[in-house]
Short mmCIF file of C-alpha atoms in Angstrom, two decimals:
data_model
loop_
_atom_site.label_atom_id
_atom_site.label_comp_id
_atom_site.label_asym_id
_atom_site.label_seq_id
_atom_site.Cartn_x
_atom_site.Cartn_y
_atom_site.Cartn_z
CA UNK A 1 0.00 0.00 0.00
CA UNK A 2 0.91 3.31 -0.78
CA UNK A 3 0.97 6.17 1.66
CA UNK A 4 0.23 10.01 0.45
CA UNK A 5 3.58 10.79 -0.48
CA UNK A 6 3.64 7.32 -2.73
CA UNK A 7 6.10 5.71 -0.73
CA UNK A 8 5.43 1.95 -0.20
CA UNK A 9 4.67 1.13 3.72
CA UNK A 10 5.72 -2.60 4.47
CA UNK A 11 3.28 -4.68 6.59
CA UNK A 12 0.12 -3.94 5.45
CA UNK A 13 -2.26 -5.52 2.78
CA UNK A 14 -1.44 -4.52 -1.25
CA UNK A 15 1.98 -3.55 -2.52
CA UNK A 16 2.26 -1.49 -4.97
CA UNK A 17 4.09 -2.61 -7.92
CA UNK A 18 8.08 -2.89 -7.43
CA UNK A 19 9.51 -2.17 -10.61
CA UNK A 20 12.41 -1.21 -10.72
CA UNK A 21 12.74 -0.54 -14.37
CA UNK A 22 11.77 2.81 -16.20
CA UNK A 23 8.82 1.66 -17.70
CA UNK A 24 6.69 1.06 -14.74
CA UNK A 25 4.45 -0.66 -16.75
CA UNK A 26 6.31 -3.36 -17.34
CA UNK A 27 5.67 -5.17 -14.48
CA UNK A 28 3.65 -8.04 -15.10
CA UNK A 29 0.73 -7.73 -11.60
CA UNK A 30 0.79 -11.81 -11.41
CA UNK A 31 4.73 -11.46 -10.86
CA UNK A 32 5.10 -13.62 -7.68
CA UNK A 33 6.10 -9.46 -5.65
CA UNK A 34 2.96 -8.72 -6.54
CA UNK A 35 0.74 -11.64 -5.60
CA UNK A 36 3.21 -13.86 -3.14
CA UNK A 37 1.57 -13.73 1.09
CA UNK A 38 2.36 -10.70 2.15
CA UNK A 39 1.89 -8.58 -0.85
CA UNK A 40 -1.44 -9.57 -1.65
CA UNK A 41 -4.66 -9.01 0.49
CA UNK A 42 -6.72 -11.66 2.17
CA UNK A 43 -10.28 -11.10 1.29
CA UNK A 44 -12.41 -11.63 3.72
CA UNK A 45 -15.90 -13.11 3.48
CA UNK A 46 -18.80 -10.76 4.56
CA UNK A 47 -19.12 -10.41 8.26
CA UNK A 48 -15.41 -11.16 9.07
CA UNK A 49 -12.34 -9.73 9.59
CA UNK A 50 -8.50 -10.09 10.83
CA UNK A 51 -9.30 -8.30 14.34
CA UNK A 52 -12.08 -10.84 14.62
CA UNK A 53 -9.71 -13.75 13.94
CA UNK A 54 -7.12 -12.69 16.76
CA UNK A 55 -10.32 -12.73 19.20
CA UNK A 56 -11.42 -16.08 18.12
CA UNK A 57 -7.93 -17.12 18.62
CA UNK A 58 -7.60 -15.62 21.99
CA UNK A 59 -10.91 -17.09 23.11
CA UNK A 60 -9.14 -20.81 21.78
CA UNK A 61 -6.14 -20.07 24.08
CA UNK A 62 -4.42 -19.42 20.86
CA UNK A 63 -4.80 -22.42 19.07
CA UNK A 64 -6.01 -22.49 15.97
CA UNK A 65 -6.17 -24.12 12.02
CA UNK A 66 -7.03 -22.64 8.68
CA UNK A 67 -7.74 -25.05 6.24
CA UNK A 68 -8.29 -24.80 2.92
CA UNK A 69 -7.16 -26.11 -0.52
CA UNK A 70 -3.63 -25.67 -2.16
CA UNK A 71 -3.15 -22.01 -3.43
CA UNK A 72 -6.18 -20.53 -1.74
CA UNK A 73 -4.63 -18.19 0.48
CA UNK A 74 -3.89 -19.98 3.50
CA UNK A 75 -0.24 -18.34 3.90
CA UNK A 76 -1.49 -15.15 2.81
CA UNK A 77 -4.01 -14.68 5.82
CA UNK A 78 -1.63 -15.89 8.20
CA UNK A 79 0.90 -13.05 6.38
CA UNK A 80 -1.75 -10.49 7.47
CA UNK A 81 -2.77 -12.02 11.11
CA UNK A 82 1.04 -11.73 11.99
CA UNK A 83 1.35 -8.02 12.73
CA UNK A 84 -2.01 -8.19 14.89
CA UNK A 85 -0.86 -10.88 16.84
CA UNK A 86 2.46 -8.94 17.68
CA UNK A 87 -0.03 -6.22 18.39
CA UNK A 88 -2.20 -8.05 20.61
CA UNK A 89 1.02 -8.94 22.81
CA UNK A 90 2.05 -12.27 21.42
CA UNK A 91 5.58 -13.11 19.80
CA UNK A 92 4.58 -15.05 16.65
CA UNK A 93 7.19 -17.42 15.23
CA UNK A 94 6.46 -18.59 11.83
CA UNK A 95 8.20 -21.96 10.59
CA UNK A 96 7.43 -22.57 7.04
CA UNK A 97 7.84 -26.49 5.88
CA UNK A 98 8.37 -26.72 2.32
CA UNK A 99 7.63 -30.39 0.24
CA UNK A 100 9.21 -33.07 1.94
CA UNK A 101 9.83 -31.14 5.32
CA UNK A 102 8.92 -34.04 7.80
CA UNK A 103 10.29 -32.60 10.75
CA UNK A 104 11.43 -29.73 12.55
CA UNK A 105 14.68 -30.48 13.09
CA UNK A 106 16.45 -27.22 11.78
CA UNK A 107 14.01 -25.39 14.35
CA UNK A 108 14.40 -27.22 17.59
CA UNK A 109 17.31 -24.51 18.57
CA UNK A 110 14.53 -21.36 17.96
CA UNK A 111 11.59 -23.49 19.73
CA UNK A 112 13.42 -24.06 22.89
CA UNK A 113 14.41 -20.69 23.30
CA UNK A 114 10.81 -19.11 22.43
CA UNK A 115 9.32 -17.61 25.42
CA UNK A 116 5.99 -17.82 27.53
CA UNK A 117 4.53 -15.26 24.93
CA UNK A 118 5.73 -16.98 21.71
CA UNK A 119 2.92 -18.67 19.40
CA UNK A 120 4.35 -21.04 16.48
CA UNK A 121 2.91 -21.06 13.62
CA UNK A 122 3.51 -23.77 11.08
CA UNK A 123 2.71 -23.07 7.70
CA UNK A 124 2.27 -26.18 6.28
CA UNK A 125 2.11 -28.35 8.49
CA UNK A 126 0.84 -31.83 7.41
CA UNK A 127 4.37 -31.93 5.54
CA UNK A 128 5.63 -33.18 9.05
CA UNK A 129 5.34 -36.84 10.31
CA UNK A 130 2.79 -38.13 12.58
CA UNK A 131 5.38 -38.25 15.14
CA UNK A 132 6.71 -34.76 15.11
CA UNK A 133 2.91 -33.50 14.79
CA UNK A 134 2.44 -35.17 18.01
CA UNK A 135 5.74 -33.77 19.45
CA UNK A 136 5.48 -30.24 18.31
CA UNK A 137 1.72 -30.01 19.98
CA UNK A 138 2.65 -31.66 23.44
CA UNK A 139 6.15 -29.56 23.39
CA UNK A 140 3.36 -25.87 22.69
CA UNK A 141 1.08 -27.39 25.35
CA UNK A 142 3.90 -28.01 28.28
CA UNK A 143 5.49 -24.79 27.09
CA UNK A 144 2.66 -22.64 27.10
CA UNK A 145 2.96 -21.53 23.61
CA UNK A 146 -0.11 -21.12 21.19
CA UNK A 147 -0.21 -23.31 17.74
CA UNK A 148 -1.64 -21.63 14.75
CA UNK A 149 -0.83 -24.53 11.32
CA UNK A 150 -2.48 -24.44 7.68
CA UNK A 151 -3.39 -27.40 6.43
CA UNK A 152 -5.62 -29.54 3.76
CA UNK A 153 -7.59 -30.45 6.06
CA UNK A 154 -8.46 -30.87 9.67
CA UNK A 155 -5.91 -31.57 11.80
CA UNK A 156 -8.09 -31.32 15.03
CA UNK A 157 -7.35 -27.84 16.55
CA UNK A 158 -10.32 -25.14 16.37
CA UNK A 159 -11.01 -23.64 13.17
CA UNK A 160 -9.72 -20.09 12.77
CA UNK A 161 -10.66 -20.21 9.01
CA UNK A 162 -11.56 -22.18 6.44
CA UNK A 163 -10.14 -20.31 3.00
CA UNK A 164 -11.84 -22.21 0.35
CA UNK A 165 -12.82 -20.11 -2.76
CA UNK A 166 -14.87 -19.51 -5.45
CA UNK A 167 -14.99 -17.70 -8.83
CA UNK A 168 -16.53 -14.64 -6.96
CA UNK A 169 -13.23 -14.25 -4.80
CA UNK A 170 -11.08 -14.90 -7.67
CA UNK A 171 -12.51 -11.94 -9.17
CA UNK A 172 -12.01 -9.60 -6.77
CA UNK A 173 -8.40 -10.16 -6.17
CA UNK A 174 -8.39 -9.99 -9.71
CA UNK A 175 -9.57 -6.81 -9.53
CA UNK A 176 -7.06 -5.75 -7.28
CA UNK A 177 -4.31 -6.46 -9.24
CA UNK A 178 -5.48 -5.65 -12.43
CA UNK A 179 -8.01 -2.82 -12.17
CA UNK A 180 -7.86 -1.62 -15.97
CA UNK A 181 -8.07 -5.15 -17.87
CA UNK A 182 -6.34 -3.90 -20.66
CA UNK A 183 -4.22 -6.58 -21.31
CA UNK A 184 -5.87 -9.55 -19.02
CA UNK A 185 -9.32 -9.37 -18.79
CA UNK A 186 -12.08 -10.89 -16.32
CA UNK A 187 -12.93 -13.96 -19.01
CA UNK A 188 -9.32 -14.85 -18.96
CA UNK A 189 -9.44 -15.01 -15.64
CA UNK A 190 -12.79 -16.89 -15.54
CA UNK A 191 -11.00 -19.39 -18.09
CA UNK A 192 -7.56 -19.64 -16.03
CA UNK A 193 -9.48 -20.34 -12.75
CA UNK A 194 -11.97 -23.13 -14.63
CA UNK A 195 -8.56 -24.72 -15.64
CA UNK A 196 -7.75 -25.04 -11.84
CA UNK A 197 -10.82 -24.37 -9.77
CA UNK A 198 -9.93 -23.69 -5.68
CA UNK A 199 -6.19 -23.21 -6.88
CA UNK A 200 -6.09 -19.20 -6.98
CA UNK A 201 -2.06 -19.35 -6.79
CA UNK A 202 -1.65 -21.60 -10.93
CA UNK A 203 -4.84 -19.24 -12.34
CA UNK A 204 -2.18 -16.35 -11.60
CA UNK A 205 0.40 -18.28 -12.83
CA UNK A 206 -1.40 -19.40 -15.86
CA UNK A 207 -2.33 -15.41 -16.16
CA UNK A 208 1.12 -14.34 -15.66
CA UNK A 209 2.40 -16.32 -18.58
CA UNK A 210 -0.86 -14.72 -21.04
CA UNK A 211 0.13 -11.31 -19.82
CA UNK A 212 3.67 -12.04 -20.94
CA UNK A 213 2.35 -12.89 -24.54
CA UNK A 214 0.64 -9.96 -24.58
CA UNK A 215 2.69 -7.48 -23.42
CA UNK A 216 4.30 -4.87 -25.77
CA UNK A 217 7.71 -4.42 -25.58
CA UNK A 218 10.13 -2.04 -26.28
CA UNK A 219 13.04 -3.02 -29.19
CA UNK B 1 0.22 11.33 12.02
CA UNK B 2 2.67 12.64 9.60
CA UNK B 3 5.14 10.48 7.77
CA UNK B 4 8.84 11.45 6.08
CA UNK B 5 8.67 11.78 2.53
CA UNK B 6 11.33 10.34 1.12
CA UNK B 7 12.89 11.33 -2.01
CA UNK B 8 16.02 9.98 -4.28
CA UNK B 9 17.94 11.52 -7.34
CA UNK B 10 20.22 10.50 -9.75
CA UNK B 11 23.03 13.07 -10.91
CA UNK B 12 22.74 12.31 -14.24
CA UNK B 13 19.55 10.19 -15.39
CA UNK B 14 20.59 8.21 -18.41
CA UNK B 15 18.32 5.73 -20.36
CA UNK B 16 20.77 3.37 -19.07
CA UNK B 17 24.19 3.12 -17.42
CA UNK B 18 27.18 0.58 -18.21
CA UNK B 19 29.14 -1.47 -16.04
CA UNK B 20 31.79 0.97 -14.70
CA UNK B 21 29.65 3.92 -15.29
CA UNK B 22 29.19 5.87 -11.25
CA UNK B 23 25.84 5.98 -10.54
CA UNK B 24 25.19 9.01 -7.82
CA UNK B 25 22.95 11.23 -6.32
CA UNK B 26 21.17 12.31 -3.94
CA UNK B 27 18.56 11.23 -1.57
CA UNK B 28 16.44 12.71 1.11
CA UNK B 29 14.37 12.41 4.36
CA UNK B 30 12.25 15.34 5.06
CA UNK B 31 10.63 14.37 8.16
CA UNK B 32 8.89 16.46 10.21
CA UNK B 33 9.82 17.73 13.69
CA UNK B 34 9.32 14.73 16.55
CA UNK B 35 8.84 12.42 14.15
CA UNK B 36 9.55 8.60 14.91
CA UNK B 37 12.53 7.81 12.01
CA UNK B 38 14.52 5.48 13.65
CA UNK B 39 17.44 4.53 11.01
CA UNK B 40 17.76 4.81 7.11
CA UNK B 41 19.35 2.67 4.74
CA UNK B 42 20.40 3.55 1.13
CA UNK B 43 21.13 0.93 -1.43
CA UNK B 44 22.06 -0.14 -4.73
CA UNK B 45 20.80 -3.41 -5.51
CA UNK B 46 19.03 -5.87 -7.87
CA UNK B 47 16.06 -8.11 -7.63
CA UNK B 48 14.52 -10.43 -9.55
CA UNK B 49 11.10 -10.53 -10.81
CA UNK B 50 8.37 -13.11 -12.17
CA UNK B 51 6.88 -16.07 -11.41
CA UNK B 52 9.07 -17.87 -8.84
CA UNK B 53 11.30 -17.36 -6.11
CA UNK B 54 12.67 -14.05 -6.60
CA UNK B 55 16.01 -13.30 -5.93
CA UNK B 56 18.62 -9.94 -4.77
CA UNK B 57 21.80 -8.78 -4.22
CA UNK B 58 22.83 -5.61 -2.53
CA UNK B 59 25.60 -4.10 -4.99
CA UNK B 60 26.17 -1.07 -2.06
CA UNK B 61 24.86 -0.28 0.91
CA UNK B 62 24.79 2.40 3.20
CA UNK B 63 22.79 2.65 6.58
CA UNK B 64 22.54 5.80 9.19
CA UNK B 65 20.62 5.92 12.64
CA UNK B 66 19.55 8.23 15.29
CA UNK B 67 22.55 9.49 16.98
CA UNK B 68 23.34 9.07 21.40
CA UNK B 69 21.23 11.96 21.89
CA UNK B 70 18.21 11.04 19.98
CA UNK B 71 19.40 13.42 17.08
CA UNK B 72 18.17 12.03 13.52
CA UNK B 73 21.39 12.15 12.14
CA UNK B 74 20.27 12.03 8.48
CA UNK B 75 18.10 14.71 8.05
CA UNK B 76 19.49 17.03 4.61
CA UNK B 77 20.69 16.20 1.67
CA UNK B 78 23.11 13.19 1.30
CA UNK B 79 24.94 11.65 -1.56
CA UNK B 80 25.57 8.39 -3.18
CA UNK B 81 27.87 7.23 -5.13
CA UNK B 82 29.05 3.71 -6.36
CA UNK B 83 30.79 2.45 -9.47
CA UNK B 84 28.46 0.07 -11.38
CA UNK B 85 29.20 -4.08 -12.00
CA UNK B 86 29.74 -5.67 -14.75
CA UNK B 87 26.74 -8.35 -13.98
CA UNK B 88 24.13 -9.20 -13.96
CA UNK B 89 22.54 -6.99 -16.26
CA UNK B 90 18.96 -5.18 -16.45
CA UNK B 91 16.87 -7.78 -18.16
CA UNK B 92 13.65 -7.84 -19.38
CA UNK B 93 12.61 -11.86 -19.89
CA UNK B 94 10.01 -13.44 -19.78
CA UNK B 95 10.25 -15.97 -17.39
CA UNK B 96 12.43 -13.34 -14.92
CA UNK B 97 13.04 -10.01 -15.14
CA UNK B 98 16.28 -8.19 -13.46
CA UNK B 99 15.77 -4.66 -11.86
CA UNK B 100 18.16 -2.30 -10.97
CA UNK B 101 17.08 0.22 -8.41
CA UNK B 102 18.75 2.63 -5.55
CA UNK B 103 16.11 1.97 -2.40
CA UNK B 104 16.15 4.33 0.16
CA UNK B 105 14.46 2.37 3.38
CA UNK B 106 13.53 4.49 6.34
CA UNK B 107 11.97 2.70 9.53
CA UNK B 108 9.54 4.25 11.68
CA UNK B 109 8.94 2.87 14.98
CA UNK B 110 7.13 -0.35 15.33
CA UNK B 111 8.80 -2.36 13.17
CA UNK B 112 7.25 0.33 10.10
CA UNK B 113 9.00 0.87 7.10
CA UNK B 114 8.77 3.63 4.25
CA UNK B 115 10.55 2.47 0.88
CA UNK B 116 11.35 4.73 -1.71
CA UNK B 117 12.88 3.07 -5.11
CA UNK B 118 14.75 4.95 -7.90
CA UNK B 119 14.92 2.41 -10.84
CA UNK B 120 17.62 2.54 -13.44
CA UNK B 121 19.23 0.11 -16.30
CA UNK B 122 22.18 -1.39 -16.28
CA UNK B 123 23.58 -2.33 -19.55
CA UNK B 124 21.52 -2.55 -22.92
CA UNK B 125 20.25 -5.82 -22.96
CA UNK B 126 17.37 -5.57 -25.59
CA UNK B 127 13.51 -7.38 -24.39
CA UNK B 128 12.77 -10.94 -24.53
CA UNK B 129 9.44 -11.99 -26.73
CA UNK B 130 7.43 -14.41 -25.47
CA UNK B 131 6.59 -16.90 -28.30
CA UNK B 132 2.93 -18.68 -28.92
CA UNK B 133 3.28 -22.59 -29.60
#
């Protein structure tokens, strides 16, 4: 987001682009800066917001899941929730388990030194065995700390969201990134996202590459 | 509450520079009186950009904070200069894209940040065209 004076401010919900050459323009909006967790805003559903997650979180001791399907913006809510839950006192550690991350081995050394305050967050977290789900929630509960994953599904903590979407959604964050259409429009998004319904992240990466196509360039 | 506006200049703005060209200028925080501008960093870097994991390198780097007394010890006017690397390149693709830029960061209290970016090229690398099967 941009303040008055244009300048970018870091930690809140929509970049602006980052191009950083002369022809602004250039920058395709489904570049991964524009639409990667952080960058991008969580949409809400009607009736909800991020202040009313941290309460629902607070009222589950901090415990929590949000569930939803693979590129649906799991990682990009709990991009947004982070700065409220430093803000509501806690000290939110994220650990972020890529394919094939069973355990959290290269993370032991920051869990045992996180304090009373600390809530982990696992982003991803049915990557890790059944074992190390098992020791990571007993080590939280004798430790005090809260336990905020994403997963597929269920993993048996209280729901904090569920971020399944539809076309609707799609469009809006569409809109977002592309306000003008003029070289993607809202059926090529409606085609993209029919190619991988629920999967928001591959419709922008199948509209990235279409943008690219169309894109004038300069000799 | 009121926020610095940043600004950043080049000395000479080229359509593009070569490796061992100096790139310098100038760069600014005009904040206002009592404001909460903890430290500033100036850079020259690149990123990538595109549809992956996007990479960066900081080419030079510069960084100034509040002083002992609580002075901001960066308000005025202050230069840059650095001579420019051979690699990589300003590149257009379509897969990734390389940016030059000179970032000026300031952060605010709270863990806030203001970013300003002056964008340049670096080298003349001409577009890539993305082909239809």
């Amino acid at each position: 987001m941009s303040d008055a004076a244009g300048h970018r401010e870091f930690g809140v919900k929509v970049a602006a682009p980052r191009s950083a050459d002369n022809d602004r323009s250039a920058s395709n909006p489904f570049s991964t800066c524009r639409v990667r967790p952080g960058a991008l805003a969580y949409l809400f559903p009607a009736g909800l917001d991020a202040a009313m997650l941290v309460e629902r979180l607070r009222s589950d001791g901090w415990r929590g899941q949000i569930i939803g399907p693979h590129g649906s913006g799991k990682s990009t809510l709990l991009a947004m929730l982070l700065p409220l839950l430093s803000d509501a006192g806690r000290d939110p550690l994220l650990i972020t388990l890529h394919d094939g991350e069973r355990s959290l081995a290269a993370h032991r050394a920051t869990l045992a030194k996180a304090g009373r305050r600390t809530i982990v967050i696992v982003d991803g977290y049915e990557q890790l065995a059944p074992w190390n789900k098992c020791r990571l929630r007993r080590q939280c509960h004798r430790q005090e700390h809260g336990l905020i994953v994403t997963a597929h599904k269920s993993v048996g903590l209280p729901l904090l969201a569920d971020t399944a979407i539809d076309a609707t959604i799609a469009a809006r964050v569409f809109q977002l990134l592309v306000p003008d259409e003029t070289l993607v429009t809202r059926d090529d998004l409606l085609n993209a996202y029919a190619a991988h319904p629920g999967d928001l992240r591959e419709t922008f990466f199948d509209l990235y590459d279409l943008y690219e196509m169309r894109r004038p360039r300069k000799e | 509450m009121s926020v610095p506006i940043l600004t950043v200049t080049l000395n000479e703005p080229r359509e593009a520079y070569q490796p061992g060209d100096t790139l310098s200028g100038t760069y600014q925080v005009h904040a206002p009186p009592g404001g909460e501008s903890q430290a500033l960093e100036i850079s020259v870097l690149w990123t990538t950009e595109g549809k992956g994991d996007e990479d960066m390198a900081v080419h030079s780097f510069e960084r100034a904070t509040v002083d002992e007394t609580g002075q901001i010890a960066f308000l005025g006017p202050r230069q840059f200069s650095t001579v420019l690397p051979n690699s990589p390149l300003t590149y257009d693709g379509v897969i990734v894209k390389i940016r030059w830029c000179v970032r000026l960061r300031v952060f605010l209290a709270r863990g806030k940040q203001l970013v300003e970016e002056c964008p340049f090229r670096l080298g003349t690398i001409p577009a890539a065209r993305a082909v239809l099967p």
